[in-house]
Structures are given as C-alpha cells and as structure tokens.
C-alpha cells in the first residue's frame, strides 16, 4: 500500500509537469441539454484496431474513468433501453522523436555553424530523445443516426515502466481532462 501511495504521488507530481493536450469539437446545432442517459457503443470486431493500447484491462480502465466522470456530471448509464447518447472511445500510442541542439555560436568566433564545423571540438551536437505519446479519443454519438455530436481528444506523454495502478491513474487523469468541458446532464 505504501508503494502504491508513493507511486501515485510521484505520478501526480510528474504529470503536473507535463500538460495534457486536450481538444474538443461540438457539431453545430447539437443540443446536449436534453441528455440524461448514456450507454457504451458495442464494437463487434476489436481485432481490426491493431493498436497496442487496446487491451481488455485498458479498455476497462477507460470505460470506468468515463463512467465516473459522466456520473459526476449527473448522467445515468443504462442498458436494455434507448439511451440519450452513446459513448465510444479509441486509443493510440505514437512513437515520437525530438532532436534538441545547442548552437555553439560563440565557439566559432561569430562566423556561424559553417566555421564551427571547421574547428575541431566545436561541432554542433544534437541530443536525440525518443518517447511515446498516448492519445484517447472520446466520441459521443446520437443513438438513432450514430453521428458524432461531441468529440474530445487528449494526448499526453507516456511515462516508461508504469505498473497497472499507475496506468489506471494516468488514464483517469487523461479522461478527466477530456471531459472537463462536456456539459452536465439535464436536471
């Protein structure tokens, strides 16, 4: 338990350093004020996604996080009857490369990078950093037409070597950031 608490605190501290990139889109003319219930979109063949992130445990964590956030906003999850909206999600992990370099302008006596490459020991060295970004895309659909009327996307840096509890916390933070602007249910 002590390890879990320390890991959670460390994850929150590290996640505070990096911001979640969130974007939302609302279809014009959409009236979410009339919605109070939702259900999850049933996906037939999940083998088509080919995304490393699509594991049963990750799927359960995302759905549980969305359920918590929608419940906090006053929505009710229903099954067996027609919901006011349908929720779906998809995730992706993308490999990124960032090259950071420092231009040693003064080492070449002001003559720029051409002169710097001629002098020994003054070459402009770049630092290459490989990392992964995780993205969760949440779609809210009309149950009759299956058209998307609200979409939220959250992207954040994936920290290496996270255990399952830390991944669940990471997903919860990402989902909370995405649904922050989603309107509350009708009263």
mmCIF file of C-alpha atoms in Angstrom:
data_model
loop_
_atom_site.group_PDB
_atom_site.id
_atom_site.type_symbol
_atom_site.label_atom_id
_atom_site.label_comp_id
_atom_site.label_asym_id
_atom_site.label_seq_id
_atom_site.Cartn_x
_atom_site.Cartn_y
_atom_site.Cartn_z
ATOM 1 C CA UNK A 1 0.000 0.000 0.000
ATOM 2 C CA UNK A 2 2.867 2.321 0.852
ATOM 3 C CA UNK A 3 4.414 1.675 -2.588
ATOM 4 C CA UNK A 4 1.088 2.438 -4.278
ATOM 5 C CA UNK A 5 0.675 5.754 -2.437
ATOM 6 C CA UNK A 6 4.243 6.810 -3.224
ATOM 7 C CA UNK A 7 3.778 5.803 -6.868
ATOM 8 C CA UNK A 8 0.522 7.739 -7.084
ATOM 9 C CA UNK A 9 2.110 10.851 -5.586
ATOM 10 C CA UNK A 10 5.083 10.557 -7.940
ATOM 11 C CA UNK A 11 2.759 10.117 -10.918
ATOM 12 C CA UNK A 12 0.763 13.196 -9.930
ATOM 13 C CA UNK A 13 3.922 15.254 -9.446
ATOM 14 C CA UNK A 14 5.327 14.186 -12.806
ATOM 15 C CA UNK A 15 2.006 14.664 -14.547
ATOM 16 C CA UNK A 16 1.744 18.180 -13.159
ATOM 17 C CA UNK A 17 4.947 18.995 -15.016
ATOM 18 C CA UNK A 18 3.504 17.985 -18.365
ATOM 19 C CA UNK A 19 0.173 19.262 -19.516
ATOM 20 C CA UNK A 20 -2.452 17.214 -21.265
ATOM 21 C CA UNK A 21 -3.145 18.484 -24.767
ATOM 22 C CA UNK A 22 -6.957 18.473 -24.991
ATOM 23 C CA UNK A 23 -9.105 19.413 -27.950
ATOM 24 C CA UNK A 24 -12.870 19.168 -28.232
ATOM 25 C CA UNK A 25 -15.280 19.567 -31.101
ATOM 26 C CA UNK A 26 -19.026 20.086 -30.969
ATOM 27 C CA UNK A 27 -21.192 19.658 -34.042
ATOM 28 C CA UNK A 28 -23.114 22.848 -34.737
ATOM 29 C CA UNK A 29 -26.762 22.633 -33.782
ATOM 30 C CA UNK A 30 -26.159 19.946 -31.148
ATOM 31 C CA UNK A 31 -28.315 20.328 -28.058
ATOM 32 C CA UNK A 32 -26.801 18.359 -25.198
ATOM 33 C CA UNK A 33 -29.130 19.969 -22.662
ATOM 34 C CA UNK A 34 -31.758 17.285 -23.289
ATOM 35 C CA UNK A 35 -29.467 14.338 -22.478
ATOM 36 C CA UNK A 36 -29.500 12.459 -19.180
ATOM 37 C CA UNK A 37 -28.653 8.821 -20.027
ATOM 38 C CA UNK A 38 -25.900 7.049 -21.951
ATOM 39 C CA UNK A 39 -24.610 3.627 -22.893
ATOM 40 C CA UNK A 40 -21.437 2.307 -24.482
ATOM 41 C CA UNK A 41 -21.193 1.533 -28.181
ATOM 42 C CA UNK A 42 -20.838 -2.201 -28.671
ATOM 43 C CA UNK A 43 -17.930 -2.913 -31.007
ATOM 44 C CA UNK A 44 -18.087 -6.176 -32.926
ATOM 45 C CA UNK A 45 -14.547 -6.979 -34.071
ATOM 46 C CA UNK A 46 -11.877 -5.367 -31.908
ATOM 47 C CA UNK A 47 -9.036 -7.176 -33.674
ATOM 48 C CA UNK A 48 -9.247 -4.638 -36.500
ATOM 49 C CA UNK A 49 -7.770 -1.809 -34.446
ATOM 50 C CA UNK A 50 -4.245 -3.190 -34.246
ATOM 51 C CA UNK A 51 -3.404 -0.671 -31.533
ATOM 52 C CA UNK A 52 -1.081 -1.863 -28.791
ATOM 53 C CA UNK A 53 -3.169 0.076 -26.300
ATOM 54 C CA UNK A 54 -6.313 -1.920 -26.996
ATOM 55 C CA UNK A 55 -6.059 -4.459 -24.212
ATOM 56 C CA UNK A 56 -9.002 -5.626 -22.124
ATOM 57 C CA UNK A 57 -7.620 -4.020 -18.954
ATOM 58 C CA UNK A 58 -7.003 -0.656 -20.664
ATOM 59 C CA UNK A 59 -10.499 -0.797 -22.158
ATOM 60 C CA UNK A 60 -11.940 -1.420 -18.689
ATOM 61 C CA UNK A 61 -9.909 1.451 -17.161
ATOM 62 C CA UNK A 62 -11.010 3.931 -19.833
ATOM 63 C CA UNK A 63 -14.666 2.916 -19.529
ATOM 64 C CA UNK A 64 -14.554 3.066 -15.720
ATOM 65 C CA UNK A 65 -12.960 6.536 -15.851
ATOM 66 C CA UNK A 66 -15.548 7.807 -18.330
ATOM 67 C CA UNK A 67 -18.344 6.275 -16.227
ATOM 68 C CA UNK A 68 -17.050 8.090 -13.108
ATOM 69 C CA UNK A 69 -16.781 11.442 -14.905
ATOM 70 C CA UNK A 70 -20.225 11.183 -16.521
ATOM 71 C CA UNK A 71 -21.771 10.080 -13.212
ATOM 72 C CA UNK A 72 -20.213 13.140 -11.546
ATOM 73 C CA UNK A 73 -21.844 15.297 -14.232
ATOM 74 C CA UNK A 74 -25.265 13.758 -13.497
ATOM 75 C CA UNK A 75 -25.567 11.206 -16.314
ATOM 76 C CA UNK A 76 -27.002 7.725 -15.784
ATOM 77 C CA UNK A 77 -25.668 4.635 -17.527
ATOM 78 C CA UNK A 78 -28.477 2.480 -18.930
ATOM 79 C CA UNK A 79 -28.729 -0.882 -20.633
ATOM 80 C CA UNK A 80 -31.725 -2.536 -22.187
ATOM 81 C CA UNK A 81 -33.421 0.699 -23.217
ATOM 82 C CA UNK A 82 -32.696 3.529 -25.609
ATOM 83 C CA UNK A 83 -30.098 5.949 -24.151
ATOM 84 C CA UNK A 84 -29.974 9.663 -24.915
ATOM 85 C CA UNK A 85 -26.387 9.297 -26.166
ATOM 86 C CA UNK A 86 -23.848 6.600 -26.984
ATOM 87 C CA UNK A 87 -20.212 6.784 -25.884
ATOM 88 C CA UNK A 88 -17.259 5.238 -27.713
ATOM 89 C CA UNK A 89 -13.516 5.551 -27.416
ATOM 90 C CA UNK A 90 -10.374 4.681 -29.317
ATOM 91 C CA UNK A 91 -6.764 4.940 -28.236
ATOM 92 C CA UNK A 92 -3.401 5.161 -29.891
ATOM 93 C CA UNK A 93 0.245 5.169 -28.916
ATOM 94 C CA UNK A 94 2.626 7.030 -31.172
ATOM 95 C CA UNK A 95 6.418 6.913 -31.227
ATOM 96 C CA UNK A 96 7.958 10.390 -31.329
ATOM 97 C CA UNK A 97 11.491 11.679 -31.778
ATOM 98 C CA UNK A 98 12.686 15.056 -30.569
ATOM 99 C CA UNK A 99 16.081 16.418 -31.509
ATOM 100 C CA UNK A 100 17.400 19.160 -29.274
ATOM 101 C CA UNK A 101 20.536 21.003 -30.219
ATOM 102 C CA UNK A 102 22.509 23.870 -28.824
ATOM 103 C CA UNK A 103 24.045 26.205 -31.368
ATOM 104 C CA UNK A 104 27.557 26.978 -30.180
ATOM 105 C CA UNK A 105 27.614 30.370 -31.849
ATOM 106 C CA UNK A 106 30.423 31.817 -29.781
ATOM 107 C CA UNK A 107 32.731 28.852 -30.261
ATOM 108 C CA UNK A 108 33.235 29.762 -33.928
ATOM 109 C CA UNK A 109 34.005 33.405 -33.125
ATOM 110 C CA UNK A 110 30.748 34.693 -34.621
ATOM 111 C CA UNK A 111 31.068 33.121 -38.057
ATOM 112 C CA UNK A 112 28.149 30.732 -37.600
ATOM 113 C CA UNK A 113 27.811 26.974 -37.992
ATOM 114 C CA UNK A 114 29.961 26.734 -41.163
ATOM 115 C CA UNK A 115 33.068 27.967 -39.389
ATOM 116 C CA UNK A 116 32.180 25.949 -36.301
ATOM 117 C CA UNK A 117 32.281 22.700 -38.248
ATOM 118 C CA UNK A 118 35.802 23.517 -39.462
ATOM 119 C CA UNK A 119 37.259 23.870 -35.981
ATOM 120 C CA UNK A 120 37.887 20.656 -34.030
ATOM 121 C CA UNK A 121 35.720 20.231 -30.942
ATOM 122 C CA UNK A 122 33.217 22.928 -31.884
ATOM 123 C CA UNK A 123 30.712 20.843 -33.833
ATOM 124 C CA UNK A 124 27.050 21.457 -33.038
ATOM 125 C CA UNK A 125 25.910 18.312 -31.213
ATOM 126 C CA UNK A 126 22.250 17.382 -31.106
ATOM 127 C CA UNK A 127 20.585 15.273 -28.474
ATOM 128 C CA UNK A 128 18.050 12.775 -29.804
ATOM 129 C CA UNK A 129 15.237 11.772 -27.476
ATOM 130 C CA UNK A 130 12.683 9.092 -28.301
ATOM 131 C CA UNK A 131 9.423 8.981 -26.395
ATOM 132 C CA UNK A 132 5.826 7.834 -26.706
ATOM 133 C CA UNK A 133 2.615 9.831 -26.646
ATOM 134 C CA UNK A 134 -0.715 8.297 -25.749
ATOM 135 C CA UNK A 135 -3.981 9.607 -27.180
ATOM 136 C CA UNK A 136 -7.541 8.862 -26.107
ATOM 137 C CA UNK A 137 -10.368 9.934 -28.392
ATOM 138 C CA UNK A 138 -13.868 10.013 -26.872
ATOM 139 C CA UNK A 139 -16.905 10.221 -29.138
ATOM 140 C CA UNK A 140 -20.452 10.995 -28.058
ATOM 141 C CA UNK A 141 -22.948 9.825 -30.663
ATOM 142 C CA UNK A 142 -26.619 10.248 -31.407
ATOM 143 C CA UNK A 143 -28.217 6.821 -30.724
ATOM 144 C CA UNK A 144 -30.504 6.915 -33.761
ATOM 145 C CA UNK A 145 -28.239 8.228 -36.525
ATOM 146 C CA UNK A 146 -24.871 7.233 -34.965
ATOM 147 C CA UNK A 147 -23.475 10.630 -35.923
ATOM 148 C CA UNK A 148 -20.873 12.183 -33.662
ATOM 149 C CA UNK A 149 -22.079 15.375 -31.990
ATOM 150 C CA UNK A 150 -19.238 15.765 -29.468
ATOM 151 C CA UNK A 151 -15.624 14.627 -29.675
ATOM 152 C CA UNK A 152 -12.827 15.058 -27.180
ATOM 153 C CA UNK A 153 -9.193 14.174 -27.680
ATOM 154 C CA UNK A 154 -6.485 14.099 -25.050
ATOM 155 C CA UNK A 155 -2.794 13.489 -25.689
ATOM 156 C CA UNK A 156 -0.033 13.220 -23.132
ATOM 157 C CA UNK A 157 3.495 11.914 -22.764
ATOM 158 C CA UNK A 158 3.627 8.263 -21.723
ATOM 159 C CA UNK A 159 5.963 7.639 -18.847
ATOM 160 C CA UNK A 160 8.018 4.450 -19.179
ATOM 161 C CA UNK A 161 7.745 1.466 -16.843
ATOM 162 C CA UNK A 162 4.383 2.243 -15.255
ATOM 163 C CA UNK A 163 2.673 -0.535 -13.348
ATOM 164 C CA UNK A 164 -1.043 -1.237 -13.757
ATOM 165 C CA UNK A 165 -2.144 1.040 -10.902
ATOM 166 C CA UNK A 166 -0.149 3.939 -12.325
ATOM 167 C CA UNK A 167 -1.555 3.347 -15.821
ATOM 168 C CA UNK A 168 -5.087 3.417 -14.385
ATOM 169 C CA UNK A 169 -4.323 6.753 -12.658
ATOM 170 C CA UNK A 170 -2.807 8.116 -15.881
ATOM 171 C CA UNK A 171 -5.896 7.130 -17.885
ATOM 172 C CA UNK A 172 -8.192 8.613 -15.243
ATOM 173 C CA UNK A 173 -6.355 11.945 -15.381
ATOM 174 C CA UNK A 174 -6.475 11.997 -19.176
ATOM 175 C CA UNK A 175 -10.205 11.172 -19.303
ATOM 176 C CA UNK A 176 -10.981 13.791 -16.642
ATOM 177 C CA UNK A 177 -9.149 16.429 -18.688
ATOM 178 C CA UNK A 178 -11.028 15.444 -21.847
ATOM 179 C CA UNK A 179 -14.493 15.513 -20.243
ATOM 180 C CA UNK A 180 -13.856 18.717 -18.282
ATOM 181 C CA UNK A 181 -15.720 20.805 -20.872
ATOM 182 C CA UNK A 182 -18.509 18.294 -21.530
ATOM 183 C CA UNK A 183 -21.794 19.774 -20.258
ATOM 184 C CA UNK A 184 -23.615 18.387 -17.234
ATOM 185 C CA UNK A 185 -26.791 16.334 -17.602
ATOM 186 C CA UNK A 186 -30.212 17.897 -17.569
ATOM 187 C CA UNK A 187 -31.872 18.050 -14.171
#
